[in-house]
């Protein structure tokens, strides 16, 4: 297949993934307006265990199917590719059914652990209800993901890209429409409305299956023809060998993929208990959980989405360079990956922290900011985005140099820190103690990853340190600019004036601070050194201004 076709397919998949994530961030604005902070907490109680189980039930096998299909297609062995698909599908049907049964019949137990005996706001029965409704998605998503992996293995990215976007759009439309009708037309309570919101995962998955089925019907004659015309002898491997090879991909990919969700899962079982133990009202404690783990988390993922994509784009080249023993190239790729994360996410997270009240109000209104201190929580939570991004990037680098198993060790260490320190930190600092616990845990896991990478590769960190220092200086200057602009705007606008005023403040401060940061980075050549040929348009723009 032509290289241009592969690149085009990869770009299509990347764009679809970005659009899907963007929609997943934006929909929480109207969702919050409909159900509030407490409804967000109830939604998180169902979605956090669902995300964990859906990740475990797929256990990295779609990636394995994609790789093996690509391998056997390259050998002209299309019959074995079909066998890989069928075996992968069989595994996914079983694991999906098990995940459904665990979640559906374990809903009462998960709900009781989550609520912790505190029935203020909503009962354990309400939590169990929303968990059961989201559990149905486990029946079809694992098998659906296998079909996507098969198409990707055939270098056909369109089915995955289109089905991802359709799934997200249908899920969000159903979710918002169902919640609106439940509350405003049928006058149901919040628990019923949030239950419909979680069931939207199943509806979105069905829509994705329809898209994939249409593609499958269209491609089926071509697939049959290839098998009929196959000239090579099919590989002599048993079903057991295929399953064993597919399962060998499981552990590291699953664990690092659900790292953030695991930290939220610990909060789900400890946050309300800890806050009520120090005298916090139970209903308020649940609302604070929703603010941190759903609404606030959506905001801090905004800068992460693009920057992690740019950073991880270097990982395939890193893997090739490592296995071809091109030390100079793979060290360059590692440096660039880490520097992109620091360059983009550090100033963005600092900016969100400085505009915590304004950012939260622009998304969700003033109520939670004035009554629950959501803006101050955002100020503490925003910098954690950098730690999440660095953990993801360092884990991917370890994967690229065949040290992916260490990511499991580092994440385990981080989870143990979160488990042991989460409650004491909340006793000492209140709701923001949960944020401190996450920051400490993710920070330790990231440091361990970095130490392992440095030791395994004898990684020279001088360049990274120098550029990190420049980023720190430029971010400090940017912060001063943001604070000055915020102060001046404060004479006419405040976050208490509502969403529009807050949005204006965020946009103006972001433009002012971001412009200063980018100009400093460009003039110092830091921008060019970090992003490389990605900034060609800036060079052309500057030349036009000089002319």
XYZ file of C-alpha atoms in Angstrom:
547
model
C 0.000 0.000 0.000
C 1.276 3.480 -0.874
C 2.851 5.464 1.928
C 0.597 8.450 1.165
C -2.477 6.237 1.696
C -1.168 5.060 5.066
C -0.402 8.642 6.160
C -3.820 9.820 4.970
C -5.501 7.021 6.904
C -3.510 7.790 10.050
C -4.386 11.485 9.816
C -8.053 10.595 9.334
C -8.008 8.378 12.416
C -6.200 11.038 14.456
C -8.688 13.729 13.381
C -11.643 11.469 14.220
C -10.165 10.644 17.615
C -9.594 14.335 18.357
C -13.144 15.263 17.274
C -14.579 12.454 19.382
C -12.638 13.604 22.448
C -13.572 17.239 21.815
C -17.263 16.347 21.680
C -16.783 14.313 24.857
C -15.521 17.468 26.579
C -18.091 19.932 25.236
C -21.280 17.976 25.980
C -20.786 18.307 29.738
C -21.666 22.023 29.502
C -25.387 21.450 28.734
C -25.321 18.272 30.826
C -24.203 20.262 33.860
C -26.922 22.839 33.213
C -29.502 20.036 33.322
C -28.351 17.905 36.276
C -25.864 20.041 38.251
C -22.860 18.957 40.308
C -24.715 16.212 42.185
C -25.946 14.712 38.893
C -22.369 14.778 37.637
C -21.283 12.840 40.722
C -23.966 10.225 40.110
C -22.865 9.953 36.467
C -19.236 9.454 37.565
C -20.235 6.729 40.018
C -21.442 4.682 37.044
C -18.928 5.702 34.389
C -15.713 5.196 36.370
C -16.244 1.435 37.005
C -17.658 1.110 33.472
C -14.493 2.588 31.935
C -12.357 0.199 33.974
C -14.372 -2.883 33.026
C -14.626 -1.951 29.341
C -10.846 -1.523 29.237
C -10.235 -4.840 30.997
C -12.777 -6.672 28.816
C -11.028 -5.536 25.630
C -7.565 -6.183 27.221
C -5.600 -4.760 24.316
C -6.805 -7.444 21.933
C -8.100 -5.057 19.213
C -4.545 -3.721 18.957
C -3.259 -7.277 18.719
C -5.790 -8.142 16.007
C -4.766 -5.053 14.039
C -1.092 -6.013 14.244
C -1.561 -9.685 13.346
C -3.976 -8.973 10.493
C -1.462 -6.506 9.075
C 1.309 -9.103 9.475
C -0.506 -11.959 7.729
C -1.908 -9.696 5.009
C 1.656 -8.651 4.270
C 2.485 -12.319 3.767
C -0.528 -12.762 1.484
C -2.146 -15.096 4.043
C -5.676 -13.671 4.135
C -7.258 -16.850 5.499
C -5.204 -16.646 8.682
C -6.211 -12.970 9.017
C -9.842 -14.103 9.061
C -9.032 -16.723 11.707
C -7.431 -14.043 13.875
C -10.593 -11.935 13.530
C -12.866 -14.818 14.497
C -10.765 -15.839 17.505
C -10.504 -12.255 18.673
C -14.258 -11.877 18.307
C -14.841 -15.025 20.366
C -12.671 -13.703 23.188
C -14.407 -10.326 23.125
C -17.900 -11.826 23.264
C -16.915 -13.788 26.373
C -15.077 -10.960 28.154
C -17.841 -8.488 27.280
C -20.484 -10.809 28.712
C -18.424 -11.333 31.873
C -17.939 -7.566 32.268
C -21.710 -7.052 31.862
C -22.541 -9.696 34.445
C -19.999 -8.365 36.953
C -21.270 -4.812 36.591
C -24.992 -5.619 36.443
C -25.094 -8.028 39.362
C -22.364 -6.240 41.305
C -24.108 -2.864 41.003
C -25.539 -2.970 44.544
C -22.149 -3.735 46.059
C -20.341 -1.035 44.039
C -23.092 1.454 44.953
C -22.835 0.688 48.678
C -19.047 1.085 48.589
C -19.412 4.347 46.681
C -22.095 5.975 48.822
C -20.519 4.724 52.027
C -23.782 4.591 53.970
C -24.464 8.290 53.339
C -27.860 8.568 51.663
C -27.994 12.361 51.376
C -28.506 13.616 47.828
C -29.187 10.182 46.311
C -29.380 6.659 47.663
C -27.295 3.572 46.975
C -30.316 2.251 45.025
C -30.050 5.245 42.673
C -26.320 4.604 42.153
C -26.971 0.909 41.479
C -29.682 1.872 38.965
C -27.356 4.020 36.822
C -24.575 1.399 37.046
C -26.920 -1.292 35.724
C -28.015 0.885 32.814
C -24.465 1.623 31.656
C -23.471 -2.038 32.010
C -25.363 -3.017 28.818
C -22.719 -1.292 26.683
C -20.251 -4.009 27.756
C -22.219 -6.521 25.680
C -21.328 -4.970 22.324
C -18.383 -2.558 22.640
C -15.630 -5.229 23.027
C -16.795 -7.163 19.934
C -17.234 -3.890 18.034
C -13.656 -2.886 18.856
C -12.376 -6.103 17.262
C -14.006 -5.194 13.949
C -12.327 -1.790 14.118
C -8.997 -3.502 14.767
C -9.540 -5.792 11.765
C -10.199 -2.846 9.443
C -7.133 -1.021 10.769
C -5.036 -4.135 10.170
C -6.199 -3.941 6.566
C -4.922 -0.317 6.481
C -8.536 0.867 6.213
C -8.949 3.650 8.773
C -12.235 5.036 7.432
C -14.544 2.539 9.204
C -12.926 3.188 12.588
C -12.860 6.961 12.098
C -16.474 7.266 10.922
C -17.831 4.804 13.497
C -16.019 6.642 16.332
C -17.536 9.985 15.404
C -21.012 8.541 14.774
C -20.890 6.692 18.098
C -19.996 9.859 19.984
C -22.526 12.077 18.187
C -25.406 9.609 18.662
C -24.434 9.034 22.305
C -24.367 12.744 23.083
C -27.593 13.578 21.209
C -29.442 10.707 22.933
C -27.929 11.628 26.303
C -28.880 15.307 26.207
C -32.305 14.718 24.665
C -33.180 11.935 27.118
C -32.044 13.959 30.141
C -33.930 17.053 28.968
C -37.156 15.110 28.338
C -36.875 13.185 31.606
C -36.498 16.341 33.702
C -38.498 18.995 31.847
C -41.238 16.999 30.077
C -41.816 13.857 32.154
C -40.725 15.506 35.444
C -38.571 12.593 36.576
C -35.929 12.964 39.277
C -32.207 13.432 38.613
C -31.361 9.772 39.216
C -33.721 8.621 36.429
C -32.352 11.264 34.056
C -28.726 10.313 34.767
C -29.661 6.670 34.248
C -30.772 7.530 30.710
C -27.516 9.457 30.269
C -25.440 6.389 31.116
C -27.603 4.146 28.890
C -26.577 6.436 26.015
C -23.275 4.503 25.875
C -25.231 1.460 24.667
C -27.190 3.505 22.100
C -23.990 5.088 20.743
C -22.357 1.657 20.470
C -25.351 0.341 18.500
C -25.008 3.244 16.049
C -21.320 2.429 15.644
C -22.173 -1.217 14.959
C -24.546 -0.141 12.182
C -21.777 1.909 10.544
C -19.298 -0.970 10.792
C -21.864 -3.406 9.401
C -22.410 -1.172 6.357
C -18.647 -1.050 5.762
C -18.383 -4.820 6.269
C -21.107 -5.538 3.737
C -19.364 -3.271 1.237
C -15.924 -4.865 1.768
C -17.045 -8.492 2.148
C -16.908 -9.435 -1.579
C -13.357 -8.062 -1.806
C -12.279 -9.962 1.326
C -13.771 -13.208 -0.010
C -12.082 -12.696 -3.372
C -8.681 -12.232 -1.722
C -9.064 -15.477 0.215
C -10.196 -17.304 -2.908
C -7.187 -16.058 -4.895
C -4.706 -16.682 -2.066
C -1.574 -18.419 -3.350
C 0.390 -18.978 -0.145
C -0.262 -21.820 2.249
C -2.150 -20.688 5.390
C 0.021 -20.485 8.513
C 0.094 -23.719 10.479
C -0.772 -22.288 13.885
C -3.363 -23.551 16.338
C -6.254 -21.538 17.749
C -4.578 -21.797 21.135
C -1.438 -20.118 19.752
C -3.476 -17.283 18.213
C -5.327 -16.668 21.478
C -2.105 -16.836 23.486
C -0.393 -14.283 21.234
C -3.383 -11.950 21.356
C -3.559 -12.160 25.157
C 0.165 -11.418 25.432
C -0.648 -7.800 24.563
C -3.019 -7.434 27.481
C -1.422 -6.254 30.726
C 0.692 -3.159 30.069
C -1.702 -1.641 27.526
C -4.703 -2.053 29.811
C -3.050 -0.779 32.970
C -1.557 2.378 31.482
C -4.725 3.030 29.465
C -6.935 3.179 32.565
C -4.476 4.901 34.907
C -6.537 8.082 35.287
C -9.742 6.108 35.774
C -8.145 4.034 38.544
C -7.261 7.182 40.488
C -10.860 8.367 40.090
C -12.064 4.939 41.263
C -10.166 5.383 44.522
C -11.814 8.802 44.956
C -15.181 7.174 44.309
C -14.749 4.891 47.315
C -13.038 7.342 49.688
C -13.974 10.942 48.943
C -17.514 11.123 50.325
C -16.552 9.060 53.383
C -13.536 11.225 54.172
C -15.356 14.528 53.697
C -18.373 13.524 55.771
C -15.995 12.249 58.474
C -14.569 15.768 58.873
C -18.054 17.290 59.123
C -18.894 18.051 55.498
C -22.564 17.776 54.510
C -23.098 14.519 52.572
C -24.889 16.159 49.669
C -22.120 18.751 49.350
C -19.466 16.015 49.532
C -21.048 14.206 46.576
C -21.293 17.443 44.602
C -17.590 18.130 45.258
C -16.770 14.644 43.967
C -18.672 15.440 40.752
C -16.915 18.799 40.375
C -13.440 17.232 40.582
C -13.897 13.930 38.803
C -16.277 14.884 35.992
C -16.641 18.602 35.331
C -13.214 19.817 36.442
C -11.487 16.833 34.861
C -13.089 17.625 31.494
C -11.587 21.137 31.588
C -8.040 20.039 32.400
C -8.103 17.453 29.600
C -8.536 20.204 26.978
C -4.810 21.086 26.723
C -3.887 17.412 27.072
C -5.837 16.230 24.030
C -3.789 17.873 21.280
C -0.404 17.968 22.991
C -0.365 14.268 23.875
C -1.342 13.481 20.273
C 1.597 15.515 18.969
C 3.928 13.953 21.517
C 2.915 10.339 20.913
C 3.160 10.782 17.146
C 6.915 10.349 17.619
C 6.597 6.961 19.372
C 6.390 4.723 16.223
C 9.542 6.374 14.857
C 11.137 5.924 18.291
C 10.336 2.198 18.241
C 11.840 1.733 14.769
C 14.958 3.685 15.734
C 15.385 1.710 18.964
C 15.163 -1.700 17.317
C 17.479 -0.603 14.503
C 19.905 0.620 17.210
C 19.919 4.217 15.936
C 20.726 5.802 19.303
C 20.957 9.367 18.031
C 17.508 9.211 16.423
C 15.625 7.557 19.301
C 17.126 9.948 21.863
C 16.010 12.825 19.648
C 12.478 11.388 19.463
C 12.306 10.953 23.242
C 13.541 14.497 23.837
C 10.999 15.886 21.406
C 8.096 13.938 22.929
C 8.828 15.164 26.452
C 9.540 18.723 25.332
C 6.260 18.998 23.409
C 4.329 18.014 26.530
C 6.194 20.534 28.685
C 6.002 23.272 26.052
C 2.240 23.023 25.474
C 0.696 21.686 28.669
C 2.707 23.497 31.353
C 1.680 27.041 30.306
C -1.866 25.895 29.520
C -2.318 24.292 32.944
C -0.858 27.351 34.682
C -3.244 29.544 32.681
C -6.245 27.446 33.723
C -5.087 27.624 37.344
C -4.825 31.434 37.208
C -8.312 31.642 35.681
C -9.905 28.882 37.764
C -13.071 30.808 38.694
C -13.489 32.223 35.205
C -12.811 28.921 33.395
C -15.281 26.937 35.510
C -17.934 29.647 35.273
C -17.530 29.928 31.488
C -18.299 26.201 31.189
C -20.838 25.583 33.936
C -22.099 28.866 35.399
C -21.553 30.598 38.731
C -23.520 28.355 41.094
C -20.806 25.804 41.944
C -18.107 28.491 42.012
C -19.967 30.673 44.516
C -21.465 27.891 46.651
C -18.891 25.092 46.503
C -15.576 26.784 45.652
C -15.260 24.978 42.306
C -12.924 27.644 40.929
C -10.413 27.172 43.756
C -10.488 23.417 43.182
C -9.731 24.075 39.508
C -6.731 26.168 40.558
C -5.253 23.153 42.351
C -6.353 20.542 39.828
C -5.159 22.222 36.602
C -1.401 21.522 37.121
C -2.172 17.806 37.549
C -2.878 17.767 33.793
C 0.870 18.054 33.217
C 1.541 15.030 35.438
C -1.124 12.946 33.656
C 0.378 13.878 30.285
C 3.942 13.115 31.385
C 2.907 9.732 32.783
C 1.149 8.820 29.523
C 4.114 9.969 27.450
C 6.789 8.248 29.565
C 4.730 5.042 29.611
C 4.489 5.171 25.805
C 8.245 5.753 25.565
C 8.852 2.695 27.757
C 6.539 0.773 25.429
C 8.609 1.968 22.471
C 11.851 0.669 24.008
C 10.275 -2.669 25.028
C 10.091 -1.817 28.742
C 6.301 -1.563 28.909
C 6.028 -3.916 31.880
C 7.694 -1.334 34.089
C 4.700 0.972 33.543
C 2.637 -1.539 35.508
C 5.122 -1.325 38.409
C 5.188 2.488 38.419
C 1.399 2.735 38.206
C 1.020 0.230 41.043
C 3.330 2.355 43.174
C 1.251 5.433 42.333
C -2.001 3.665 43.187
C -0.629 2.517 46.544
C 0.365 6.099 47.347
C -3.134 7.289 46.377
C -4.766 4.591 48.531
C -2.654 5.265 51.631
C -2.575 9.076 51.490
C -5.938 10.034 49.970
C -7.996 9.980 53.174
C -5.327 11.613 55.426
C -4.875 14.401 52.854
C -8.618 15.040 52.706
C -8.753 15.113 56.511
C -6.004 17.738 56.436
C -7.056 19.828 53.400
C -10.696 18.977 52.625
C -11.808 18.248 49.053
C -8.560 19.496 47.532
C -6.774 16.761 49.488
C -8.092 14.303 46.868
C -6.369 16.419 44.211
C -3.136 16.450 46.240
C -3.361 12.662 46.544
C -3.715 12.262 42.787
C -0.865 14.709 42.117
C 1.436 12.872 44.538
C 0.533 9.467 43.107
C 0.847 10.411 39.424
C 4.015 12.392 40.157
C 5.699 9.389 41.779
C 4.640 7.072 38.936
C 6.008 9.553 36.382
C 9.332 9.963 38.215
C 9.734 6.178 38.374
C 9.067 5.921 34.631
C 11.624 8.641 33.944
C 14.277 6.994 36.164
C 13.730 3.660 34.412
C 13.970 5.303 30.984
C 17.114 7.212 31.989
C 18.736 4.062 33.382
C 17.751 1.807 30.444
C 18.939 4.237 27.771
C 21.557 6.264 29.682
C 19.392 9.175 28.617
C 21.238 12.544 28.577
C 18.927 15.103 30.202
C 20.933 18.310 29.669
C 18.915 19.489 26.663
C 15.619 18.671 28.366
C 16.646 20.591 31.516
C 17.747 23.679 29.549
C 14.553 23.865 27.525
C 12.413 23.140 30.583
C 14.062 26.125 32.284
C 13.234 28.346 29.285
C 9.636 27.096 29.337
C 9.462 27.897 33.070
C 10.771 31.447 32.523
C 8.439 32.142 29.589
C 5.479 30.728 31.533
C 6.311 33.016 34.472
C 6.306 36.042 32.125
C 3.048 34.817 30.561
C 1.512 34.496 34.036
C 2.357 38.114 34.877
C 0.690 39.233 31.637
C -2.418 37.147 32.370
C -2.710 38.542 35.901
C -2.328 42.131 34.662
C -4.960 41.670 31.944
C -7.264 39.922 34.427
C -6.818 42.826 36.882
C -7.607 45.422 34.216
C -10.652 43.506 32.965
C -11.815 43.248 36.571
C -12.839 46.909 36.488
C -15.551 46.032 33.956
C -16.123 42.270 34.312
C -15.974 39.575 36.979
C -16.812 35.873 36.931
C -19.814 36.694 39.121
C -21.366 38.410 36.072
C -21.937 34.977 34.530
C -20.796 32.766 31.693
C -20.455 35.351 28.939
C -18.370 37.695 31.084
C -16.205 34.774 32.234
C -15.777 33.506 28.674
C -14.684 36.988 27.544
C -12.144 37.147 30.382
C -10.781 33.681 29.585
C -10.489 34.393 25.854
C -8.852 37.826 26.262
C -6.412 36.591 28.930
C -5.602 33.465 26.881
C -4.923 35.521 23.748
C -2.746 38.023 25.638
C -0.795 35.458 27.648
C -0.577 32.931 24.829
C 0.663 35.546 22.357
C 3.434 36.686 24.702
C 4.458 33.083 25.384
C 4.536 32.124 21.694
C 6.409 35.290 20.653
C 9.061 34.674 23.320
C 9.314 31.028 22.241
C 9.571 31.977 18.571
C 12.146 34.749 19.042
C 14.306 32.520 21.231
C 14.067 29.672 18.631
C 12.588 27.427 21.360
C 9.418 26.971 19.311
C 11.360 25.765 16.280
C 13.585 23.470 18.325
C 10.642 21.820 20.101
C 8.082 21.565 17.300
C 10.476 21.359 14.341
C 8.889 21.650 10.906
C 5.414 21.946 12.454
C 5.834 25.755 12.601
C 6.488 26.483 8.936
C 3.344 28.630 8.756
C 4.732 30.932 11.482
C 7.929 31.460 9.516
C 5.896 32.443 6.460
C 3.743 34.769 8.562
C 6.770 36.530 10.074
C 8.390 36.945 6.650
C 5.232 38.564 5.292
C 5.212 41.058 8.176
C 8.839 41.994 7.505
C 8.105 42.473 3.808
